[in-house]
Coordinates of C-alpha atoms and ligand atoms in Angstrom, one line a residue:
X215 CA 0.4 -0.1 0.5
X216 CA 1.6 3.2 -1.4
X217 CA 2.1 6.3 1.2
X218 CA 0.8 9.6 0.1
X219 CA 2.1 11.7 -1.6
X220 CA 2.5 15.1 -2.9
X221 CA 3.5 15.8 -7.0
X222 CA 1.9 17.6 -10.5
X223 CA -0.6 14.8 -10.8
X224 CA -1.2 14.0 -7.4
X225 CA -1.9 16.1 -4.3
X226 CA -2.0 14.5 -0.2
X227 CA -3.1 16.5 3.2
X228 CA -2.6 15.5 6.7
X229 CA -5.6 16.0 8.5
X230 CA -3.3 15.9 11.6
X231 CA -3.8 18.7 14.4
X232 CA -7.0 18.8 17.3
X233 CA -10.0 16.5 16.2
X234 CA -13.4 17.2 18.4
X235 CA -13.6 13.9 20.7
X236 CA -15.5 12.5 23.2
X237 CA -16.0 9.2 25.3
X238 CA -18.7 6.7 25.4
X239 CA -18.6 4.3 28.6
X240 CA -22.5 3.9 28.4
X241 CA -21.8 2.7 24.1
X242 CA -24.4 5.6 23.3
X243 CA -23.2 6.9 20.4
X244 CA -25.3 4.5 17.9
X245 CA -28.6 5.2 19.6
X246 CA -27.3 9.3 19.2
X247 CA -26.4 9.1 15.9
X248 CA -22.9 9.9 16.5
X249 CA -22.2 8.5 13.2
X250 CA -23.7 12.4 11.7
X251 CA -21.8 14.4 14.4
X252 CA -21.2 13.9 18.1
X253 CA -23.6 16.0 20.1
X254 CA -20.6 16.1 22.8
X255 CA -17.4 17.7 22.4
X256 CA -13.6 18.2 23.7
X257 CA -10.3 18.6 22.2
X258 CA -8.7 16.3 21.2
X259 CA -4.7 15.3 19.5
X260 CA -5.0 13.5 16.9
X261 CA -2.0 11.0 16.0
X262 CA -2.2 9.6 19.7
X263 CA -3.2 7.4 22.1
X264 CA -6.0 9.4 24.3
X265 CA -4.6 7.6 27.1
X266 CA -2.5 9.6 28.8
X267 CA -4.5 13.5 27.1
X268 CA -6.6 13.4 30.0
X269 CA -6.5 13.7 34.0
X270 CA -9.1 10.5 34.5
X271 CA -8.8 8.3 31.1
X272 CA -5.9 5.9 31.3
X273 CA -7.2 3.0 31.5
X274 CA -10.5 3.4 30.0
X275 CA -9.6 1.5 26.0
X276 CA -12.9 2.5 24.4
X277 CA -14.8 2.9 22.9
X278 CA -14.5 6.9 22.2
X279 CA -15.4 8.6 19.0
X280 CA -13.6 11.3 17.6
X281 CA -14.6 14.2 14.5
X282 CA -13.3 16.6 12.2
X283 CA -14.3 18.6 9.5
X284 CA -12.9 19.1 6.6
X285 CA -13.4 20.9 3.1
X286 CA -13.3 19.6 -0.2
X287 CA -9.9 21.1 -1.8
X288 CA -10.4 23.5 -5.3
X289 CA -9.5 21.5 -7.8
X290 CA -9.7 17.6 -7.0
X291 CA -13.1 17.7 -8.3
X292 CA -13.7 15.2 -10.9
X293 CA -10.8 13.8 -8.6
X294 CA -10.5 9.8 -7.6
X295 CA -10.4 10.8 -3.8
X296 CA -9.0 8.8 -1.0
X297 CA -8.7 9.0 2.7
X298 CA -6.2 7.1 4.4
X299 CA -5.7 6.1 8.5
X300 CA -2.0 4.8 9.5
X301 CA -3.1 3.5 12.5
X302 CA -6.2 3.1 14.5
X303 CA -6.3 0.7 17.6
X304 CA -8.0 -0.8 17.6
X305 CA -10.9 -1.5 15.9
X306 CA -12.2 1.7 13.4
X307 CA -16.5 2.6 11.9
X308 CA -15.8 5.0 9.4
X309 CA -18.8 7.7 8.6
X310 CA -18.4 10.8 6.3
X311 CA -21.0 12.4 6.1
X312 CA -23.6 10.5 8.1
X313 CA -22.4 7.4 5.5
X314 CA -21.3 4.2 6.6
X315 CA -17.7 3.4 4.9
X316 CA -16.2 0.2 6.8
X317 CA -14.5 -0.4 9.4
X318 CA -11.3 -2.4 10.1
X319 CA -9.6 -4.5 13.2
X320 CA -6.2 -4.1 14.1
X321 CA -4.0 -1.2 14.5
X322 CA -0.5 -0.6 13.3
X323 CA -1.2 -0.7 9.9
X324 CA -2.6 1.6 7.4
X325 CA -6.1 1.4 6.0
X326 CA -8.0 3.2 3.3
X327 CA -11.4 4.1 1.7
X328 CA -12.3 4.9 -1.3
X329 CA -14.9 8.7 -0.2
X330 CA -15.3 10.0 -4.3
X331 CA -19.2 9.4 -4.4
X332 CA -19.5 10.4 -0.3
X333 CA -17.4 13.4 -0.5
X334 CA -19.0 17.4 -0.8
X335 CA -17.7 20.2 -2.5
X336 CA -18.0 22.1 0.0
X337 CA -17.7 21.0 4.5
X338 CA -17.3 17.0 5.3
X339 CA -17.6 15.7 8.6
X340 CA -15.9 12.5 9.3
X341 CA -16.6 10.2 12.7
X342 CA -14.8 7.5 13.6
X343 CA -16.0 5.3 16.6
X344 CA -12.7 3.7 17.9
X345 CA -12.4 0.3 20.3
X346 CA -9.5 -0.5 21.6
X347 CA -11.0 -3.0 25.0
X348 CA -8.8 -6.1 24.9
X349 CA -10.0 -9.2 24.1
X350 CA -9.5 -12.8 23.4
X351 CA -9.9 -13.1 20.3
X352 CA -7.8 -10.3 19.3
X353 CA -4.7 -9.6 18.5
X354 CA -3.6 -8.7 20.9
X355 CA -5.1 -10.6 22.6
X356 CA -6.5 -10.0 26.3
X357 CA -8.6 -9.8 29.0
X358 CA -8.2 -13.8 29.4
X359 CA -10.6 -15.4 31.7
X360 CA -8.9 -18.5 33.3
X361 CA -5.5 -19.7 33.6
X362 CA -4.7 -22.6 31.1
X363 CA -1.6 -24.3 31.6
X364 CA -0.3 -23.3 28.7
X365 CA 0.0 -19.4 30.2
X366 CA 2.3 -16.8 30.9
X367 CA 0.5 -16.6 34.4
X368 CA 2.9 -13.2 34.5
X369 CA 0.8 -11.5 32.8
X370 CA -2.5 -12.9 34.4
X371 CA -2.6 -10.0 37.2
X372 CA -1.9 -7.3 34.9
X373 CA -4.0 -4.5 34.5
X374 CA -5.4 -3.3 31.5
X375 CA -5.1 -7.1 32.0
X376 CA -3.2 -7.4 28.1
X377 CA -1.1 -10.9 27.4
X378 CA 1.7 -8.7 25.9
X379 CA 3.8 -6.4 28.4
X380 CA 3.3 -3.4 27.0
X381 CA 0.4 -0.8 27.6
X382 CA -1.9 -1.1 25.3
X383 CA -2.6 1.8 23.8
X384 CA -5.9 3.4 22.3
X385 CA -7.0 6.1 18.8
X386 CA -5.3 7.4 16.5
X387 CA -2.3 6.4 16.5
X388 CA -1.0 7.4 13.2
X389 CA -1.5 10.8 10.9
X390 CA -5.5 10.4 8.6
X391 CA -4.8 11.7 5.2
X392 CA -7.3 12.7 1.8
X393 CA -5.5 12.3 -1.8
X394 CA -6.3 13.0 -4.9
X395 CA -5.7 11.1 -7.6
X396 CA -6.4 10.8 -11.6
X397 CA -9.2 8.0 -12.6
X398 CA -6.4 6.0 -13.8
X399 CA -3.8 5.9 -10.6
X400 CA -1.6 3.7 -9.4
X401 CA -2.3 2.4 -6.9
X402 CA 0.5 0.2 -5.9
X403 CA 4.4 -0.7 -6.9
X404 CA 7.0 -3.9 -6.0
X405 CA 10.7 -3.4 -6.2
X406 CA 12.9 -6.6 -5.8
X407 CA 16.7 -6.0 -6.3
X408 CA 19.6 -8.4 -7.3
X409 CA 23.8 -7.9 -7.8
X410 CA 24.9 -9.6 -10.6
X411 CA 28.9 -9.0 -9.8
X412 CA 28.9 -5.0 -10.4
X413 CA 25.8 -4.7 -11.9
X414 CA 21.8 -4.0 -10.0
X415 CA 18.9 -5.4 -11.3
X416 CA 15.7 -3.6 -10.0
X417 CA 12.9 -5.3 -10.6
X418 CA 9.5 -3.5 -10.9
X419 CA 5.5 -3.7 -11.0
X420 CA 3.1 -1.8 -11.1
X421 CA -0.7 -1.5 -10.2
X422 CA -2.8 0.3 -11.5
X423 CA -6.5 0.8 -11.9
X424 CA -9.1 2.9 -14.4
X425 CA -7.8 2.4 -18.2
X426 CA -6.5 -1.4 -18.0
X427 CA -4.4 -0.9 -21.0
X428 CA -2.5 2.9 -20.4
X429 CA 1.3 3.7 -21.2
X430 CA 3.4 4.1 -18.0
X431 CA 7.3 4.4 -17.7
X432 CA 9.9 3.5 -14.9
X433 CA 13.0 6.0 -14.5
X434 CA 16.0 4.9 -12.7
X435 CA 17.7 8.3 -11.0
X436 CA 20.6 8.1 -8.9
X437 CA 24.4 7.6 -8.6
X438 CA 25.3 9.0 -11.6
X439 CA 22.6 7.2 -14.0
X440 CA 19.1 8.2 -15.7
X441 CA 17.7 4.9 -17.0
X442 CA 14.0 3.6 -17.6
X443 CA 11.7 1.4 -19.4
X444 CA 8.3 1.8 -20.8
X445 CA 5.8 0.2 -21.4
X446 CA 2.4 -0.6 -21.3
X447 CA 0.2 -2.0 -19.0
X448 CA -2.0 -4.9 -19.5
X449 CA -5.2 -5.7 -17.3
X450 CA -4.2 -3.0 -14.7
X451 CA -0.2 -4.3 -14.6
X452 CA 3.2 -3.8 -16.3
X453 CA 6.5 -5.2 -15.2
X454 CA 10.1 -3.6 -15.8
X455 CA 13.6 -4.5 -15.1
X456 CA 16.0 -2.2 -15.4
X457 CA 19.8 -2.6 -14.7
X458 CA 22.3 -0.3 -13.1
X459 CA 26.1 -1.2 -14.2
X460 CA 28.0 -0.5 -12.4
X461 CA 25.3 -0.2 -9.6
X462 CA 26.3 2.2 -5.6
X463 CA 24.7 -0.5 -3.3
X464 CA 22.6 -0.5 -0.9
X465 CA 25.1 -1.1 2.5
X466 CA 24.4 0.1 6.8
X467 CA 28.1 1.9 6.2
X468 CA 27.0 3.2 3.0
X469 CA 23.2 3.0 2.6
X470 CA 22.4 3.8 -1.4
X471 CA 19.5 4.7 -2.9
X472 CA 18.4 5.4 -5.9
X473 CA 14.5 7.7 -6.5
X474 CA 12.1 5.3 -8.9
X475 CA 9.4 7.2 -10.5
X476 CA 7.0 5.4 -12.0
X477 CA 4.9 7.8 -15.1
X478 CA 1.5 6.9 -15.7
X479 CA -0.3 8.3 -19.5
X480 CA -3.4 8.1 -20.4
X481 CA -3.0 8.7 -24.8
X482 CA 0.7 10.1 -24.9
X483 CA -0.1 12.3 -21.1
X484 CA 1.1 11.5 -17.8
X485 CA -2.0 11.2 -15.6
X486 CA -0.3 9.2 -12.6
X487 CA 3.0 9.7 -11.2
X488 CA 4.8 8.1 -8.1
X489 CA 8.3 8.0 -6.5
X490 CA 9.7 5.6 -3.9
X491 CA 13.5 4.7 -2.0
X492 CA 15.1 2.1 -3.7
X493 CA 18.6 -0.1 -2.4
X494 CA 19.6 -2.4 -5.0
X495 CA 20.6 -5.1 -1.2
X496 CA 19.9 -8.8 -1.4
X497 CA 19.6 -10.4 1.7
X498 CA 21.0 -14.1 2.2
X499 CA 21.6 -17.3 4.1
X500 CA 24.6 -19.4 3.8
X501 CA 25.0 -21.6 6.2
X502 CA 24.6 -20.0 9.7
X503 CA 25.3 -16.8 7.7
X504 CA 23.7 -13.8 7.3
X505 CA 24.1 -12.8 4.3
X506 CA 24.1 -8.9 2.7
X507 CA 24.9 -7.8 -0.6
X508 CA 27.3 -11.8 -0.3
X509 CA 29.0 -10.5 3.0
X510 CA 28.5 -11.7 6.2
X511 CA 26.3 -8.9 8.6
X512 CA 26.3 -9.5 13.4
X513 CA 22.9 -7.3 13.7
X514 CA 23.7 -5.1 17.2
X515 CA 21.0 -3.3 17.9
X516 CA 17.2 -3.2 20.1
X517 CA 13.6 -3.6 20.8
X518 CA 12.4 -0.4 21.1
X519 CA 8.2 0.5 21.3
X520 CA 7.2 3.4 20.4
X521 CA 6.1 5.0 23.3
X522 CA 6.3 7.9 25.0
X523 CA 5.0 10.7 27.9
X524 CA 1.0 12.3 27.0
X525 CA 1.0 10.8 23.4
X526 CA 1.4 7.1 24.0
X527 CA 1.5 5.0 21.1
X528 CA 1.1 8.0 18.8
X529 CA 3.0 9.0 15.6
X530 CA 6.2 11.6 16.8
X531 CA 8.6 12.3 14.1
X532 CA 11.0 14.0 16.5
X533 CA 10.6 10.6 18.6
X534 CA 11.6 8.7 15.3
X535 CA 14.9 11.6 14.7
X536 CA 16.0 11.3 18.6
X537 CA 15.8 7.1 18.6
X538 CA 17.8 7.0 15.9
X539 CA 20.3 9.9 17.7
X540 CA 20.8 7.5 20.3
X541 CA 20.6 4.0 18.4
X542 CA 23.9 6.2 16.2
X543 CA 25.7 7.1 19.3
X544 CA 25.3 3.9 20.6
X545 CA 27.1 2.1 17.7
X546 CA 23.4 -0.3 16.9
X547 CA 23.0 -0.9 13.2
X548 CA 19.8 -2.4 13.7
X549 CA 16.3 -3.2 15.8
X550 CA 13.6 -5.2 15.5
X551 CA 9.8 -3.4 15.6
X552 CA 8.9 -5.1 18.3
X553 CA 6.2 -6.1 18.8
X554 CA 3.8 -4.9 15.7
X555 CA 4.8 -2.6 12.3
X556 CA 6.5 1.3 13.0
X557 CA 5.2 4.0 11.4
X558 CA 6.4 4.1 7.5
X559 CA 8.7 7.0 8.3
X560 CA 10.6 5.4 11.2
X561 CA 11.7 2.8 7.9
X562 CA 11.9 5.3 5.5
X563 CA 14.5 6.3 7.4
X564 CA 16.0 2.6 8.6
X565 CA 16.3 3.2 4.9
X566 CA 18.4 7.0 4.8
X567 CA 20.7 5.8 7.6
X568 CA 21.4 2.3 7.0
X569 CA 19.8 0.8 9.7
X570 CA 18.6 -3.3 9.0
X571 CA 14.9 -3.9 10.0
X572 CA 13.3 -7.8 11.7
X573 CA 9.3 -6.3 10.6
X574 CA 7.4 -8.0 13.3
X575 CA 3.4 -7.9 13.1
X576 CA 1.2 -7.5 15.5
X577 CA 1.1 -11.3 17.1
X578 CA 2.4 -10.7 20.4
X579 CA 1.1 -13.1 23.5
X580 CA -0.5 -15.9 21.3
X581 CA -2.4 -18.5 22.3
X582 CA -3.2 -21.5 21.4
X583 CA -6.6 -23.1 23.1
X584 CA -9.4 -22.5 21.4
X585 CA -10.8 -19.8 22.6
X586 CA -10.9 -18.0 20.0
X587 CA -8.1 -18.9 18.3
X588 CA -9.7 -19.7 14.5
X589 CA -9.9 -16.4 15.1
X590 CA -6.4 -15.2 16.2
X591 CA -4.9 -17.3 13.3
X592 CA -6.9 -16.0 10.3
X593 CA -6.3 -11.8 12.0
X594 CA -2.4 -13.0 12.2
X595 CA -2.7 -14.0 8.0
X596 CA -4.3 -10.8 7.7
X597 CA -1.8 -8.4 9.2
X598 CA 1.5 -10.5 7.4
X599 CA 0.1 -9.8 4.1
X600 CA -0.8 -6.0 5.3
X601 CA 2.6 -5.6 6.9
X602 CA 4.3 -7.0 4.2
X603 CA 2.0 -4.6 1.2
X604 CA 3.0 -2.0 2.9
X605 CA 6.5 -2.3 4.5
X606 CA 8.4 -4.9 1.2
X607 CA 10.0 -1.9 -1.0
X608 CA 12.3 -1.1 2.0
X609 CA 16.1 -2.0 1.1
X610 CA 16.2 -1.4 4.9
X611 CA 13.6 -4.4 6.1
X612 CA 16.4 -7.1 5.9
X613 CA 14.0 -10.1 7.5
X614 CA 9.6 -10.1 8.6
X615 CA 9.8 -12.1 12.6
X616 CA 6.0 -13.7 12.4
X617 CA 4.8 -13.5 16.3
X618 CA 7.2 -12.9 19.3
X619 CA 7.0 -15.5 22.5
X620 CA 4.3 -17.8 20.9
X621 CA 3.1 -19.4 23.3
X622 CA 3.1 -22.0 21.6
X623 CA 3.1 -25.9 23.7
X624 CA 0.3 -27.6 21.6
X625 CA 1.2 -29.2 19.3
X626 CA -1.1 -27.6 17.0
X627 CA 0.0 -24.2 17.3
X628 CA 3.5 -25.7 14.9
X629 CA 0.6 -25.6 11.9
X630 CA -0.2 -22.9 12.1
X631 CA 3.3 -20.7 12.7
X632 CA 4.4 -23.1 9.3
X633 CA 0.9 -21.6 7.2
X634 CA 2.4 -17.8 8.1
X635 CA 5.5 -19.2 6.7
X636 CA 4.5 -20.4 3.4
X637 CA 1.9 -16.7 2.9
X638 CA 5.6 -14.7 3.9
X639 CA 7.4 -16.6 1.8
X640 CA 4.9 -17.1 -1.5
X641 CA 4.0 -13.0 -0.8
X642 CA 8.6 -12.3 -0.8
X643 CA 10.5 -15.1 -1.4
X644 CA 14.1 -13.1 -1.7
X645 CA 14.0 -11.8 2.9
X646 CA 14.5 -15.0 5.8
X647 CA 10.9 -15.7 7.9
X648 CA 11.7 -15.3 11.8
X649 CA 9.6 -16.2 15.6
X650 CA 10.2 -14.6 17.9
X651 CA 10.7 -18.3 21.2
X652 CA 11.2 -17.9 24.4
X653 CA 10.3 -21.6 24.1
X654 CA 14.3 -23.1 22.7
X655 CA 14.4 -26.1 22.6
X656 CA 10.9 -26.5 23.2
X657 CA 10.4 -24.2 19.6
X658 CA 8.5 -26.9 17.2
X659 CA 8.3 -23.3 14.7
X660 CA 12.2 -24.0 14.7
X661 CA 12.1 -26.3 12.2
X662 CA 11.1 -24.7 9.3
X663 CA 12.0 -20.6 10.2
X664 CA 15.1 -20.0 9.0
X665 CA 16.5 -17.6 11.0
X666 CA 16.6 -18.9 14.7
X667 CA 15.7 -15.9 16.9
X668 CA 15.3 -16.0 20.7
X669 CA 14.7 -14.1 23.8
X670 CA 16.6 -14.6 26.9
X671 CA 16.5 -13.7 30.6
X672 CA 18.8 -15.9 32.4
X673 CA 20.2 -13.9 35.6
X674 CA 16.5 -11.9 35.4
X675 CA 13.1 -14.2 35.3
X676 CA 15.7 -16.9 36.4
X677 CA 18.9 -17.4 37.9
X678 CA 17.9 -14.3 39.4
X679 CA 20.7 -12.8 41.1
X680 CA 23.5 -15.5 40.2
X681 CA 25.3 -13.9 37.2
X682 CA 27.1 -17.6 36.4
X683 CA 25.2 -19.7 36.4
X684 CA 22.4 -17.2 33.8
X685 CA 25.8 -17.0 31.2
X686 CA 26.6 -20.8 31.8
X687 CA 22.9 -21.4 31.2
X688 CA 23.1 -19.5 27.8
X689 CA 26.3 -21.1 26.3
X690 CA 25.1 -24.6 26.8
X691 CA 21.8 -23.8 24.9
X692 CA 22.5 -21.5 22.0
X693 CA 25.3 -25.1 21.6
X694 CA 21.8 -26.9 21.8
X695 CA 20.3 -25.3 19.9
X696 CA 23.3 -25.2 16.8
X697 CA 23.5 -28.5 17.2
X698 CA 19.9 -29.2 16.7
X699 CA 18.8 -26.8 13.8
X700 CA 22.7 -25.5 12.3
X701 CA 21.0 -22.0 11.6
X702 CA 21.8 -18.2 12.4
X703 CA 20.7 -17.1 15.1
X704 CA 19.3 -13.9 17.1
X705 CA 19.6 -13.2 20.4
X706 CA 16.2 -10.5 19.8
X707 CA 16.2 -10.8 23.6
X708 CA 18.4 -10.0 27.2
X709 CA 19.4 -7.3 29.1
X710 CA 17.8 -5.8 33.0
X711 CA 15.7 -3.8 34.4
X712 CA 17.3 -0.8 35.9
X713 CA 16.3 1.6 38.4
X714 CA 18.6 4.7 37.1
X715 CA 20.5 6.5 39.6
X716 CA 19.6 3.0 42.2
X717 CA 23.3 1.8 42.3
X718 CA 25.6 -0.9 44.2
X719 CA 28.2 -2.3 44.4
X720 CA 28.4 -5.7 43.7
X721 CA 26.1 -5.5 41.6
X722 CA 22.7 -6.3 42.3
X723 CA 19.3 -6.2 39.8
X724 CA 17.7 -3.0 39.4
X725 CA 20.7 -1.2 39.7
X726 CA 22.3 0.1 36.9
X727 CA 25.4 -1.6 37.4
X728 CA 23.4 -5.4 37.2
X729 CA 22.1 -4.3 34.1
X730 CA 25.7 -3.3 32.2
X731 CA 26.8 -6.3 33.3
X732 CA 24.6 -9.0 32.1
X733 CA 24.3 -7.5 28.9
X734 CA 28.0 -6.8 28.1
X735 CA 28.1 -10.4 30.1
X736 CA 26.0 -12.2 27.8
X737 CA 27.2 -10.3 25.3
X738 CA 30.8 -12.2 25.7
X739 CA 28.9 -15.0 25.4
X740 CA 27.9 -14.3 22.2
X741 CA 31.1 -13.1 20.4
X742 CA 31.7 -16.7 21.6
X743 CA 29.5 -18.5 19.0
X744 CA 30.1 -18.3 15.3
X745 CA 26.5 -19.8 14.8
X746 CA 25.2 -16.0 16.4
X747 CA 24.3 -13.4 13.9
X748 CA 23.3 -10.8 15.7
X749 CA 22.0 -9.4 19.1
X750 CA 19.5 -6.7 20.3
X751 CA 19.1 -6.0 24.2
X752 CA 16.1 -5.5 25.0
X753 CA 15.0 -2.5 25.1
X754 CA 16.5 0.7 23.7
X755 CA 13.9 2.9 26.7
X756 CA 12.2 2.1 29.6
X757 CA 8.7 2.4 28.3
X758 CA 4.8 2.1 29.5
X759 CA 2.8 -1.3 29.9
X760 CA -0.3 -2.4 32.3
X761 CA 0.1 -2.3 36.3
X762 CA 1.6 -5.0 37.8
X763 CA 3.9 -6.2 40.6
X764 CA 6.5 -7.0 38.7
X765 CA 6.2 -2.7 37.2
X766 CA 7.5 -0.4 39.2
X767 CA 5.1 3.1 38.4
X768 CA 4.0 1.2 35.8
X769 CA 7.2 0.8 33.4
X770 CA 8.9 -2.3 31.6
X771 CA 12.5 -0.7 33.4
X772 CA 15.1 -2.1 30.9
X773 CA 15.9 0.4 28.7
X774 CA 19.6 0.9 28.3
X775 CA 17.9 5.6 27.8
X776 CA 15.2 5.8 30.6
X777 CA 11.9 6.6 29.1
X778 CA 12.9 10.8 28.3
X779 CA 15.9 8.9 26.6
X780 CA 19.2 9.7 28.9
X781 CA 21.6 6.9 29.0
X782 CA 21.6 4.3 31.8
X783 CA 25.3 3.1 32.8
X784 CA 24.5 0.4 30.1
X785 CA 24.3 2.7 27.5
X786 CA 28.1 3.7 28.0
X787 CA 28.8 0.4 27.3
X788 CA 27.0 -1.2 25.3
X789 CA 29.4 2.7 23.4
X790 CA 32.0 1.4 24.6
X791 CA 31.8 -2.5 23.4
X792 CA 30.1 -1.7 20.3
X793 CA 32.1 0.8 18.8
X794 CA 34.8 -1.8 19.5
X795 CA 33.0 -3.9 16.4
Ligands
GCU868 C1 9.4 -10.1 26.7 C2 8.4 -9.5 25.7 C3 8.9 -8.5 25.7 C4 9.4 -8.4 28.3 C5 10.0 -8.9 27.7 C6 10.3 -8.4 29.6 O1 10.8 -10.7 25.4 O2 9.5 -10.1 24.5 O3 7.5 -7.6 25.7 O4 8.8 -6.6 27.6 O5 10.5 -9.9 28.1 O6 9.8 -8.8 30.3 O7 11.1 -7.7 30.1

């Protein structure tokens, strides 16, 4: 799904700003006809979660109603007009001028509606009902009654009762756009790249609407090149291969990008155009090595969260710029989008700055006993497809992660993940696929995943305070997994909570010294293993969670930076270590 952009042939307007809003704890909105306009209005910022914007509604997860009004921009008459939401968590129902547009389930991924026939030439009233209630048949799940034996008990007692370890923020979390194109327009572009010797191969496929056989031109420019390929669409699609001799390849230390311009013409006149950045690179597995452009790579980095005071999970460009500055300062080269797809601008910057990204679906906290299993499985498939459709053209995305820490002991879990693995490989045969597990040798999906991704907290949740035993267990388990699978292994999470400013010598749990010792000691073990291809510390920053006995101030304190992005001792020690490579 293409991100809105403006050029000589299409126009986009971001509706971010102050909207009208009202909570609906009695679920009266339908009866009161709020889809035609809100009778009670309070100001709210969009994009941002609603939870921290008010004095008394942190734990209220919905329903709530949003409204904004906008005028049809001049010159947009006789165009195809779209309404696009970047992310609404969790369930969105949308009306325009009192007419039903549709609904979308699931946060962190975009959805859009063709509003050409409903938009009015003057004022337009957009109403969105959002419900963030946690439920067993939603992804990620929550409010699960009972505690089946395969359940991770620690979440059963938290509030709100999320089956995952981050606060279930709700609301319109990313920008809402309206955009206009000609009736014949580009609807999707897929770019795959290859390398032969010094030559880059750029394969482009475009899909269109309107005239089925419009003319199309693919132009690739940059690094002194101006290459093009012209063809005719057949049944709303066209493909081309562009060879780039002596190409400037994309890699973390040299994130070379080209500009691909796609131009769609009717009777020789350009009616639509779209441009995107292209990075020519390959990512492959060879034995236990991860190769980028044929060279082995080692990932240093983090899991993080889209999380900040007041905005909650809302999109904030300054925070994205800041987190990249911190990740560069500390010497990391990669991150995983834990535990949901991040905003499109976050991935655009990864392309530009040369960060490698493991793109992860919102499937966290999955369980496999019957309560809603069929629906959860369907949603996992949908979210995987939507994530790949959105993020497939980023050179920075080097791997897909199917889920984080599924409770996948029940035997039928394996087939569910194998179906997801097959979906990912079918949609995108160019990237390796992983699943992030805490089951280790009991994780059946490791049998078919391309890369083993493991989260381990020996010395924290087990062998607490006993670093020596922890490191011994870690080393032994890594060797067993290597003997079992002989696949590249990523330690996708390790770390310890540290209360900023709390110190102890000798180190003790919750001190900055213990966190630094844990992180650096794990790294020393990982660097002894030739089959380990990366180390992702949990977490870049402290982040908001549900309330629970293990979360002081309802925060996860495993960040090497505080929630307001100040370094702890572990950040300095990591910087020293990662600067050595
Ligand atoms: C798990 C999980 C994280 C969580 C972490 C922790 O590995 O993947 O989401 O925050 O443990 O308990 O700190």
